[in-house]
Amino acid sequence: MSPDVPLLNDYKQDFFLKRLPQTVLGGPRLKLGYWAPPYIYVNQIILFLMPWVLGGIGTLLYQLSVLKDYYTAALSGGLMLVAALVIQFTSVKAKTKSVTVERILTTDILAEEDEHEFTSCAGAETVKFLIPGKKYIANTVFHSVLAGLLCGLGTWYLLPSRITLLYGCAGGTAPLFVFGWMTLCIGEYSLIVNTPIETATFQTQDTYEITPLMRPLYIFFFVSVDLAHRLIKNTPVLQHMNQILHILFIFLPFLWAIGTLPPPDALFLWAMEQVLEFGLGGSAMSTHLRLLVMFVVSAGTAVTSYFIPSTIGVVLFMTGLGFLLSLSLSDISFVFRHSMTRNRAGTKAQPSARASERRFPWKEFLLHVIVLVLALLETSLLHHFAGFSQISNSSSQAIVGHILVILLIVLWILREIQSIYILGIFRNPFYPKDVRTVTVFLGKQARLLKVGVVRRILLTLVSPFLLIAFLSLDNSLQSLHSASVCLGFTRAFRMVWQNTENALLETAIVSAVHLLKPSADLWWNRNLNTGMKLLLVGVICDRLIQFISKLQFAVTVLLASWMEKKQRRTTTTALCTLNVIFFPFVLVIIAFSTLLSSPLLPLFTLPVFLVGFPRPAQSWPGAVGTTACVCADTMYYDQMVPRLTAALQTAMAAGSFGLLLPGSHYLGRFQDRLVWIMILECGYTYCCINIKGLELQETSCHTAEARRVDELFESAFEQEYPKVCSLNQHFGNVLTPCTVLPVKLYSDARNVLSGIIDSHENLRSFKSDLIKVLVFILIQYCSKRPRKQENFHKTESKGETSPVVLPLNTSPHPRSPEDTDSVKSETFDDWSDDIFDDEPTVKKGKEGNTWLKDPPGTTLPIPGSVDSQRVDDLPTGTISEHSLYKAVLLGYPATDRGQEESMAHVPLSEFSSPHSYLVSLPEEWRPSCMPGSKMKEMSSLFPEDWYQFVLSQLECFHSEAVASTALEEIAKDKVLKDFYTHTVMTCYFGLLGIDDMVPTAGHILRVYNGVLPWSSALDWLTVKPELFQLALKAFRYTVKLMVDKASLGPIEDFKELKGCLEEYESDWYIGLVSDEKWKEAVLQEKPCLFSLGYDPNMGAYTGRVLTLQEVLLQVGKLNAEAVRGQWANLSWELLYATNDDEERYSIQAQPLLLRNLTVQAAEPPLGYPICSSEPLSVHWC
């Protein structure tokens, strides 16, 4: 890629320059890109300034002391309401009018997209252009009322005398009044005239017209603070806040333009998530519905605790609800449904298949019940002890606090030694070195797993009870509780279970501060109870971690833009210089982004940083895992997900993934597969994750970043360093290696088979092997297929054997050489191999080929038959077997009477053994399409010794004594052998052609792909789909056998050959990657899969082997802020700038940022992962 490729192409640049002024001004389209009459611009200016004019009337009357301030607001609001209704209903009326528009011919197709033909100043087309209107009538009325209310309150908010009184001087009144009304006009225009496309776009489609409410919503917030200040006087905090907000009010258009303020839907979800996480002690949730339910229940818990009169009741209520709410909602609902099902009387409904797969977790349920009972018992006893003991509560609490500090240090050490790097910088000397194979890794990791078990016990059992002891001994719970006590301790008791490690950190910090500064005169100790201290420390710790991550991300973007010479643009030097000079300003941007917990947005992934709008931790509006760009490779990730989830359970329990927080991202790598893991929700002994699979195509950008990922993991896990604590050589990268996971996956091996499949010796032995495999496949199939027993019972009752149709190898007529040549030429000329070029070209058979069948019971002569005598013309009992069962061959050259060769016809015969029916072929499989002379000639190829060996190895009898005798009789049954001979050889001719020549490599590949040479045997075979599939299966088995013999050596005896074929049958799927059965085999975890192919670029035959085995999946942790920042830029670039160019700058490979992989992992339609799982619960109880 050229470093100076434009960030936006020419068309997108014009489009962006037209859209940006519209966004800044709130909707007026003053830059159209084509000529428009002047009244278009004048009308927009009038509509834009109309709220100011209407509000100015009320302001003037107030300043002249004609009206009071609230009457002024009512007057301006009423006038604006009438104006808004007139505007909206004018738009509705214009839509009902039909206007004839003359099409303007232009050569610029792109510019023609939004051109309009205006006929008059107030024409219907003009009105529809200026005022697009609302989709719903309810919104038409609602937005008009809202516009009137906004204008009235805005007039009251911007009264000059009010502004002068607020600041105590008239110096700043004029600019605040003028620019404040500009802000108000922008909000009104976007609400009732034309809504612009916002830079802060969260949803891809505004179905319910929420976007018009965005700007008025923020105006109402500023006005509400002013109203509160008017009503609650003599409040310095409100006064200072009102003064600051009046100044910020005039900067609202700038904040709207750069996309810092979120739209209403994102703001609502973000606010709920922040309050739930930091105010109520919960966690971000995996779905928006769970977030809403959990927020309501958690808020109700805090409110309810305020009204409980008993202190012991409050403590028990907080402890119990804190524990229950920290469990998975899905598990709680499952337990509830299970108990309801058991208690339901008189119902015997069968459980659903999905419910039956998930068994009730008795062990986990009992453990949770025991932990809850012990927690409640401990809380009550300690609270009672703290209230009546003569010993100082503060000293007891201080002792517990010291123990918690020590426990925090121990848990941190035990967690850090589980991963490859300590703090992401120093190599862990205890981690297994040179990890390449599963057995070696598991042997070396055994000690770390034992340490992980100790850590899990300390974290899930010891730490919560110590934290409860610390909280229960607090003096704040002994007196009548206030709102701050209820809020702080509700959160604290919830955090004990919801996020034990963070609760330990917060408690240790509070204990350390109290130890260092024990004075009661400090604001920290005088005005804050322990619960509020923990809340404040939690917020500070979270924002500090975010600030460090954002700063690291900003430095990485700066270094990446300079160090990658191929992507260094002409403006890079200037941008880097400006970032260094204005580094304090960059820090302010990072700090502001951290304060809002919003992503740091690098514009076009360049070192130009903006504050993205706050959004939920998931970053996307839709439910996780509902969409993915499904393709043929998705099945490999579908097989991987359950296995990977089980492996994650052990790793997360041991602490190999570090501190588990919602919004964390991990990247896994094995061969060509890349797995993106995102933590959605965390709680007590569980977390909820989403697993995405990235594309397997080897594009240039994908390959460049995947190579960097491989380098990172190789340097971490596969290289040995002389120093004990070596440094992480790739510390500046957004990816930090964590650990390796033993996961049972398919390893993909691709081999070149040239020299094997085109070897003349191998191809010659292929013919004899094919007949043997056909015999094995058909005997195995017939011995296992279900049979209709009524005929057998009837035969056994009479003491007779069943009559069968016997193919004859003799012909009543002499064979002519012309007929033989005619039969030998039964192939399409365009199918046969080119003698000069053996490269296979798969060609389909002729379309519209219809198979001529004789309807059952028909007595009409068959056109073109050798003998057209009607069967019913013969008297009963005189029908010759030759006339009744003779097969007819169509489409061959006419021959003289008496010179034609008859097909192999079959008389009525009987099996010599009564047990032969167990392996007999279906009647419809008994062929009669081959010339008898040809069949007699080729019957010598039938491997009778192999046939008898396969029969002798059958296991279709329960008694061994009966089995040996019966199998011996079956093997001697000549009639049964002739049936198999005839069927096997007909399938053989259908697969290889009737010429019986050594096949070529191209022939092998075409037949393997299901494209067979035409012959009469193929016509007979294709109308029997089941037999056709068995023959094709035998052919593919033979191809695999040929490859194995060439690679591993020849087959020694029949026993080894039988074992090899049985292994193919049980452990292999041999077919095409595009087959649906290939996907089924992968999902059913067939041990091995094989496919034959051809690479036209290499000019070589290839084999692909998938082997299910336990492999090492390398996993690293991504900088969460780097992911959020790049996703925020992706959302802005695609949804606002519509920069969907596949070669755009921001999607190019960037090894330091992993930019291309991060874009792939975004939720569709912006990203394109080929697999995305539903939220998965990982338990480590």
Coordinates of N, CA, C and O in Angstrom, one line a residue, residues 133-204:
G133 N -39.8 15.4 7.4 CA -41.0 14.9 8.2 C -40.6 13.7 9.0 O -39.5 13.1 8.9
K134 N -41.6 13.2 9.7 CA -41.4 12.1 10.6 C -42.1 10.8 10.0 O -43.0 10.9 9.2
K135 N -41.6 9.7 10.4 CA -42.2 8.4 9.9 C -43.5 8.1 10.6 O -44.3 7.4 10.1
Y136 N -43.6 8.5 11.9 CA -44.8 8.1 12.7 C -45.5 9.4 13.1 O -44.9 10.4 13.4
I137 N -46.8 9.3 13.1 CA -47.7 10.4 13.5 C -47.5 10.8 14.9 O -47.5 12.0 15.3
A138 N -47.3 9.8 15.8 CA -47.0 10.0 17.2 C -45.8 10.9 17.4 O -45.8 11.8 18.2
N139 N -44.8 10.6 16.6 CA -43.5 11.4 16.8 C -43.8 12.8 16.2 O -43.1 13.8 16.7
T140 N -44.6 13.0 15.3 CA -44.9 14.3 14.7 C -45.5 15.2 15.9 O -45.1 16.4 16.0
V141 N -46.4 14.7 16.6 CA -47.0 15.4 17.7 C -46.1 15.6 18.9 O -45.9 16.7 19.4
F142 N -45.4 14.4 19.2 CA -44.5 14.5 20.4 C -43.4 15.4 20.2 O -43.0 16.2 21.1
H143 N -42.7 15.4 19.0 CA -41.6 16.2 18.8 C -42.0 17.7 18.7 O -41.2 18.6 19.1
S144 N -43.2 18.0 18.3 CA -43.7 19.4 18.2 C -43.9 19.9 19.6 O -43.5 21.0 20.0
V145 N -44.5 19.1 20.5 CA -44.7 19.5 21.9 C -43.4 19.7 22.6 O -43.2 20.6 23.3
L146 N -42.4 18.8 22.3 CA -41.1 18.9 22.9 C -40.4 20.1 22.4 O -39.7 20.8 23.2
A147 N -40.6 20.5 21.1 CA -40.0 21.7 20.6 C -40.5 23.0 21.3 O -39.8 23.9 21.6
G148 N -41.8 23.0 21.6 CA -42.4 24.1 22.3 C -41.9 24.2 23.7 O -41.5 25.3 24.2
L149 N -41.8 23.1 24.4 CA -41.3 23.0 25.7 C -39.8 23.5 25.8 O -39.3 24.2 26.7
L150 N -39.0 23.0 24.8 CA -37.6 23.4 24.7 C -37.4 24.8 24.5 O -36.5 25.5 25.1
C151 N -38.2 25.4 23.6 CA -38.1 26.9 23.4 C -38.5 27.7 24.6 O -37.8 28.7 24.9
G152 N -39.5 27.3 25.3 CA -40.0 28.0 26.5 C -38.9 28.0 27.6 O -38.5 29.0 28.1
L153 N -38.4 26.8 27.9 CA -37.4 26.7 28.9 C -36.1 27.3 28.5 O -35.4 27.8 29.3
G154 N -35.8 27.2 27.2 CA -34.5 27.8 26.7 C -34.6 29.3 26.8 O -33.6 30.0 27.2
T155 N -35.8 29.9 26.6 CA -35.9 31.4 26.7 C -35.7 31.7 28.2 O -35.0 32.7 28.5
W156 N -36.3 31.0 29.1 CA -36.1 31.2 30.5 C -34.7 31.1 30.9 O -34.1 31.8 31.8
Y157 N -34.0 30.1 30.4 CA -32.6 29.8 30.7 C -31.6 30.9 30.3 O -30.6 31.1 30.9
L158 N -32.0 31.5 29.1 CA -31.0 32.5 28.5 C -31.5 34.0 28.7 O -31.1 34.8 27.9
L159 N -32.4 34.2 29.7 CA -32.8 35.6 29.9 C -31.5 36.4 30.3 O -30.8 36.0 31.2
P160 N -31.3 37.6 29.7 CA -30.0 38.3 30.0 C -29.9 38.7 31.5 O -28.8 38.7 32.0
S161 N -31.0 39.1 32.1 CA -31.0 39.5 33.5 C -30.6 38.3 34.4 O -29.9 38.5 35.4
R162 N -31.1 37.2 34.0 CA -30.8 36.0 34.8 C -29.3 35.6 34.7 O -28.6 35.3 35.7
I163 N -28.7 35.8 33.5 CA -27.3 35.5 33.3 C -26.4 36.5 34.1 O -25.4 36.2 34.7
T164 N -26.9 37.8 34.0 CA -26.1 38.8 34.8 C -26.2 38.6 36.3 O -25.2 38.7 37.0
L165 N -27.3 38.2 36.8 CA -27.5 37.9 38.2 C -26.7 36.7 38.6 O -26.1 36.6 39.7
L166 N -26.5 35.7 37.7 CA -25.8 34.5 38.0 C -24.3 34.7 38.2 O -23.7 34.2 39.1
Y167 N -23.8 35.6 37.3 CA -22.3 35.8 37.4 C -22.0 37.1 38.2 O -20.8 37.4 38.4
G168 N -23.0 37.9 38.5 CA -22.7 39.1 39.2 C -22.1 40.3 38.4 O -21.7 41.3 39.0
C169 N -22.1 40.1 37.1 CA -21.6 41.2 36.2 C -22.2 41.0 34.8 O -22.6 39.9 34.5
A170 N -22.2 42.0 34.0 CA -22.8 42.0 32.7 C -21.8 41.8 31.6 O -22.2 41.8 30.4
G171 N -20.5 41.5 31.9 CA -19.5 41.4 30.9 C -19.7 40.2 30.0 O -19.5 40.3 28.8
G172 N -20.1 39.1 30.5 CA -20.2 37.9 29.7 C -21.6 37.6 29.3 O -21.9 36.6 28.7
T173 N -22.6 38.5 29.6 CA -24.0 38.3 29.2 C -24.2 38.2 27.7 O -24.9 37.3 27.2
A174 N -23.6 39.1 27.0 CA -23.9 39.2 25.5 C -23.4 37.9 24.8 O -24.2 37.3 24.1
P175 N -22.1 37.5 25.0 CA -21.7 36.3 24.3 C -22.5 35.0 24.7 O -22.8 34.2 23.9
L176 N -22.8 34.9 26.0 CA -23.5 33.8 26.5 C -24.9 33.8 25.9 O -25.5 32.7 25.5
F177 N -25.5 34.9 25.8 CA -26.9 35.0 25.2 C -26.9 34.7 23.7 O -27.7 33.9 23.2
V178 N -25.9 35.3 23.0 CA -25.9 35.0 21.5 C -25.6 33.6 21.2 O -26.3 32.9 20.4
F179 N -24.5 33.1 21.7 CA -24.1 31.7 21.4 C -25.0 30.7 22.0 O -25.1 29.6 21.5
G180 N -25.6 31.1 23.2 CA -26.6 30.2 23.8 C -27.8 30.0 22.9 O -28.3 28.8 22.7
W181 N -28.2 31.1 22.2 CA -29.4 30.9 21.3 C -29.0 30.2 20.1 O -29.8 29.5 19.5
M182 N -27.7 30.3 19.6 CA -27.3 29.5 18.5 C -27.4 28.0 18.9 O -27.8 27.2 18.0
T183 N -27.0 27.6 20.1 CA -27.1 26.2 20.5 C -28.5 25.8 20.5 O -28.9 24.7 20.1
L184 N -29.4 26.7 21.0 CA -30.8 26.4 21.1 C -31.5 26.2 19.7 O -32.3 25.3 19.5
C185 N -31.1 27.0 18.8 CA -31.6 26.9 17.4 C -31.1 25.6 16.7 O -31.9 25.0 16.0
I186 N -29.9 25.2 17.0 CA -29.4 24.0 16.5 C -30.2 22.8 17.0 O -30.6 21.9 16.2
G187 N -30.5 22.8 18.3 CA -31.3 21.8 18.9 C -32.7 21.7 18.3 O -33.3 20.6 18.1
E188 N -33.3 22.9 18.1 CA -34.7 23.0 17.6 C -34.8 22.5 16.2 O -35.7 21.8 15.8
Y189 N -33.8 22.9 15.4 CA -33.8 22.5 13.9 C -33.7 21.0 13.8 O -34.4 20.4 12.9
S190 N -32.8 20.4 14.5 CA -32.6 19.0 14.4 C -33.9 18.2 14.9 O -34.1 17.1 14.5
L191 N -34.7 18.9 15.7 CA -35.9 18.2 16.3 C -37.1 18.2 15.4 O -37.7 17.2 15.2
I192 N -37.3 19.4 14.8 CA -38.6 19.5 14.0 C -38.4 19.8 12.5 O -39.4 19.6 11.8
V193 N -37.2 20.1 12.1 CA -37.1 20.4 10.6 C -36.4 19.3 9.9 O -37.0 18.6 9.1
N194 N -35.1 19.1 10.2 CA -34.3 18.1 9.5 C -33.3 17.6 10.5 O -32.4 18.4 11.0
T195 N -33.3 16.3 10.7 CA -32.3 15.7 11.7 C -31.0 15.4 10.9 O -31.0 14.6 9.9
P196 N -29.9 15.9 11.4 CA -28.6 15.5 10.7 C -28.1 14.1 11.1 O -28.5 13.6 12.1
I197 N -27.2 13.6 10.3 CA -26.5 12.4 10.7 C -25.4 12.8 11.7 O -24.6 13.6 11.5
E198 N -25.5 12.1 12.9 CA -24.7 12.5 14.0 C -23.3 11.7 13.9 O -23.3 10.6 13.5
T199 N -22.3 12.4 14.3 CA -21.0 11.7 14.4 C -21.0 10.7 15.5 O -20.3 9.7 15.4
A200 N -21.8 10.9 16.5 CA -21.9 9.9 17.6 C -23.1 9.0 17.2 O -24.2 9.1 17.7
T201 N -22.8 8.0 16.3 CA -23.8 7.1 15.9 C -23.6 5.7 16.5 O -22.5 5.2 16.5
F202 N -24.7 5.2 17.2 CA -24.6 4.0 17.9 C -25.3 2.9 17.1 O -24.7 1.8 16.8
Q203 N -26.5 3.1 16.8 CA -27.3 2.1 16.0 C -27.1 2.4 14.5 O -26.9 3.5 14.0
T204 N -27.1 1.3 13.7 CA -26.9 1.4 12.3 C -28.1 1.9 11.6 O -28.1 2.6 10.6

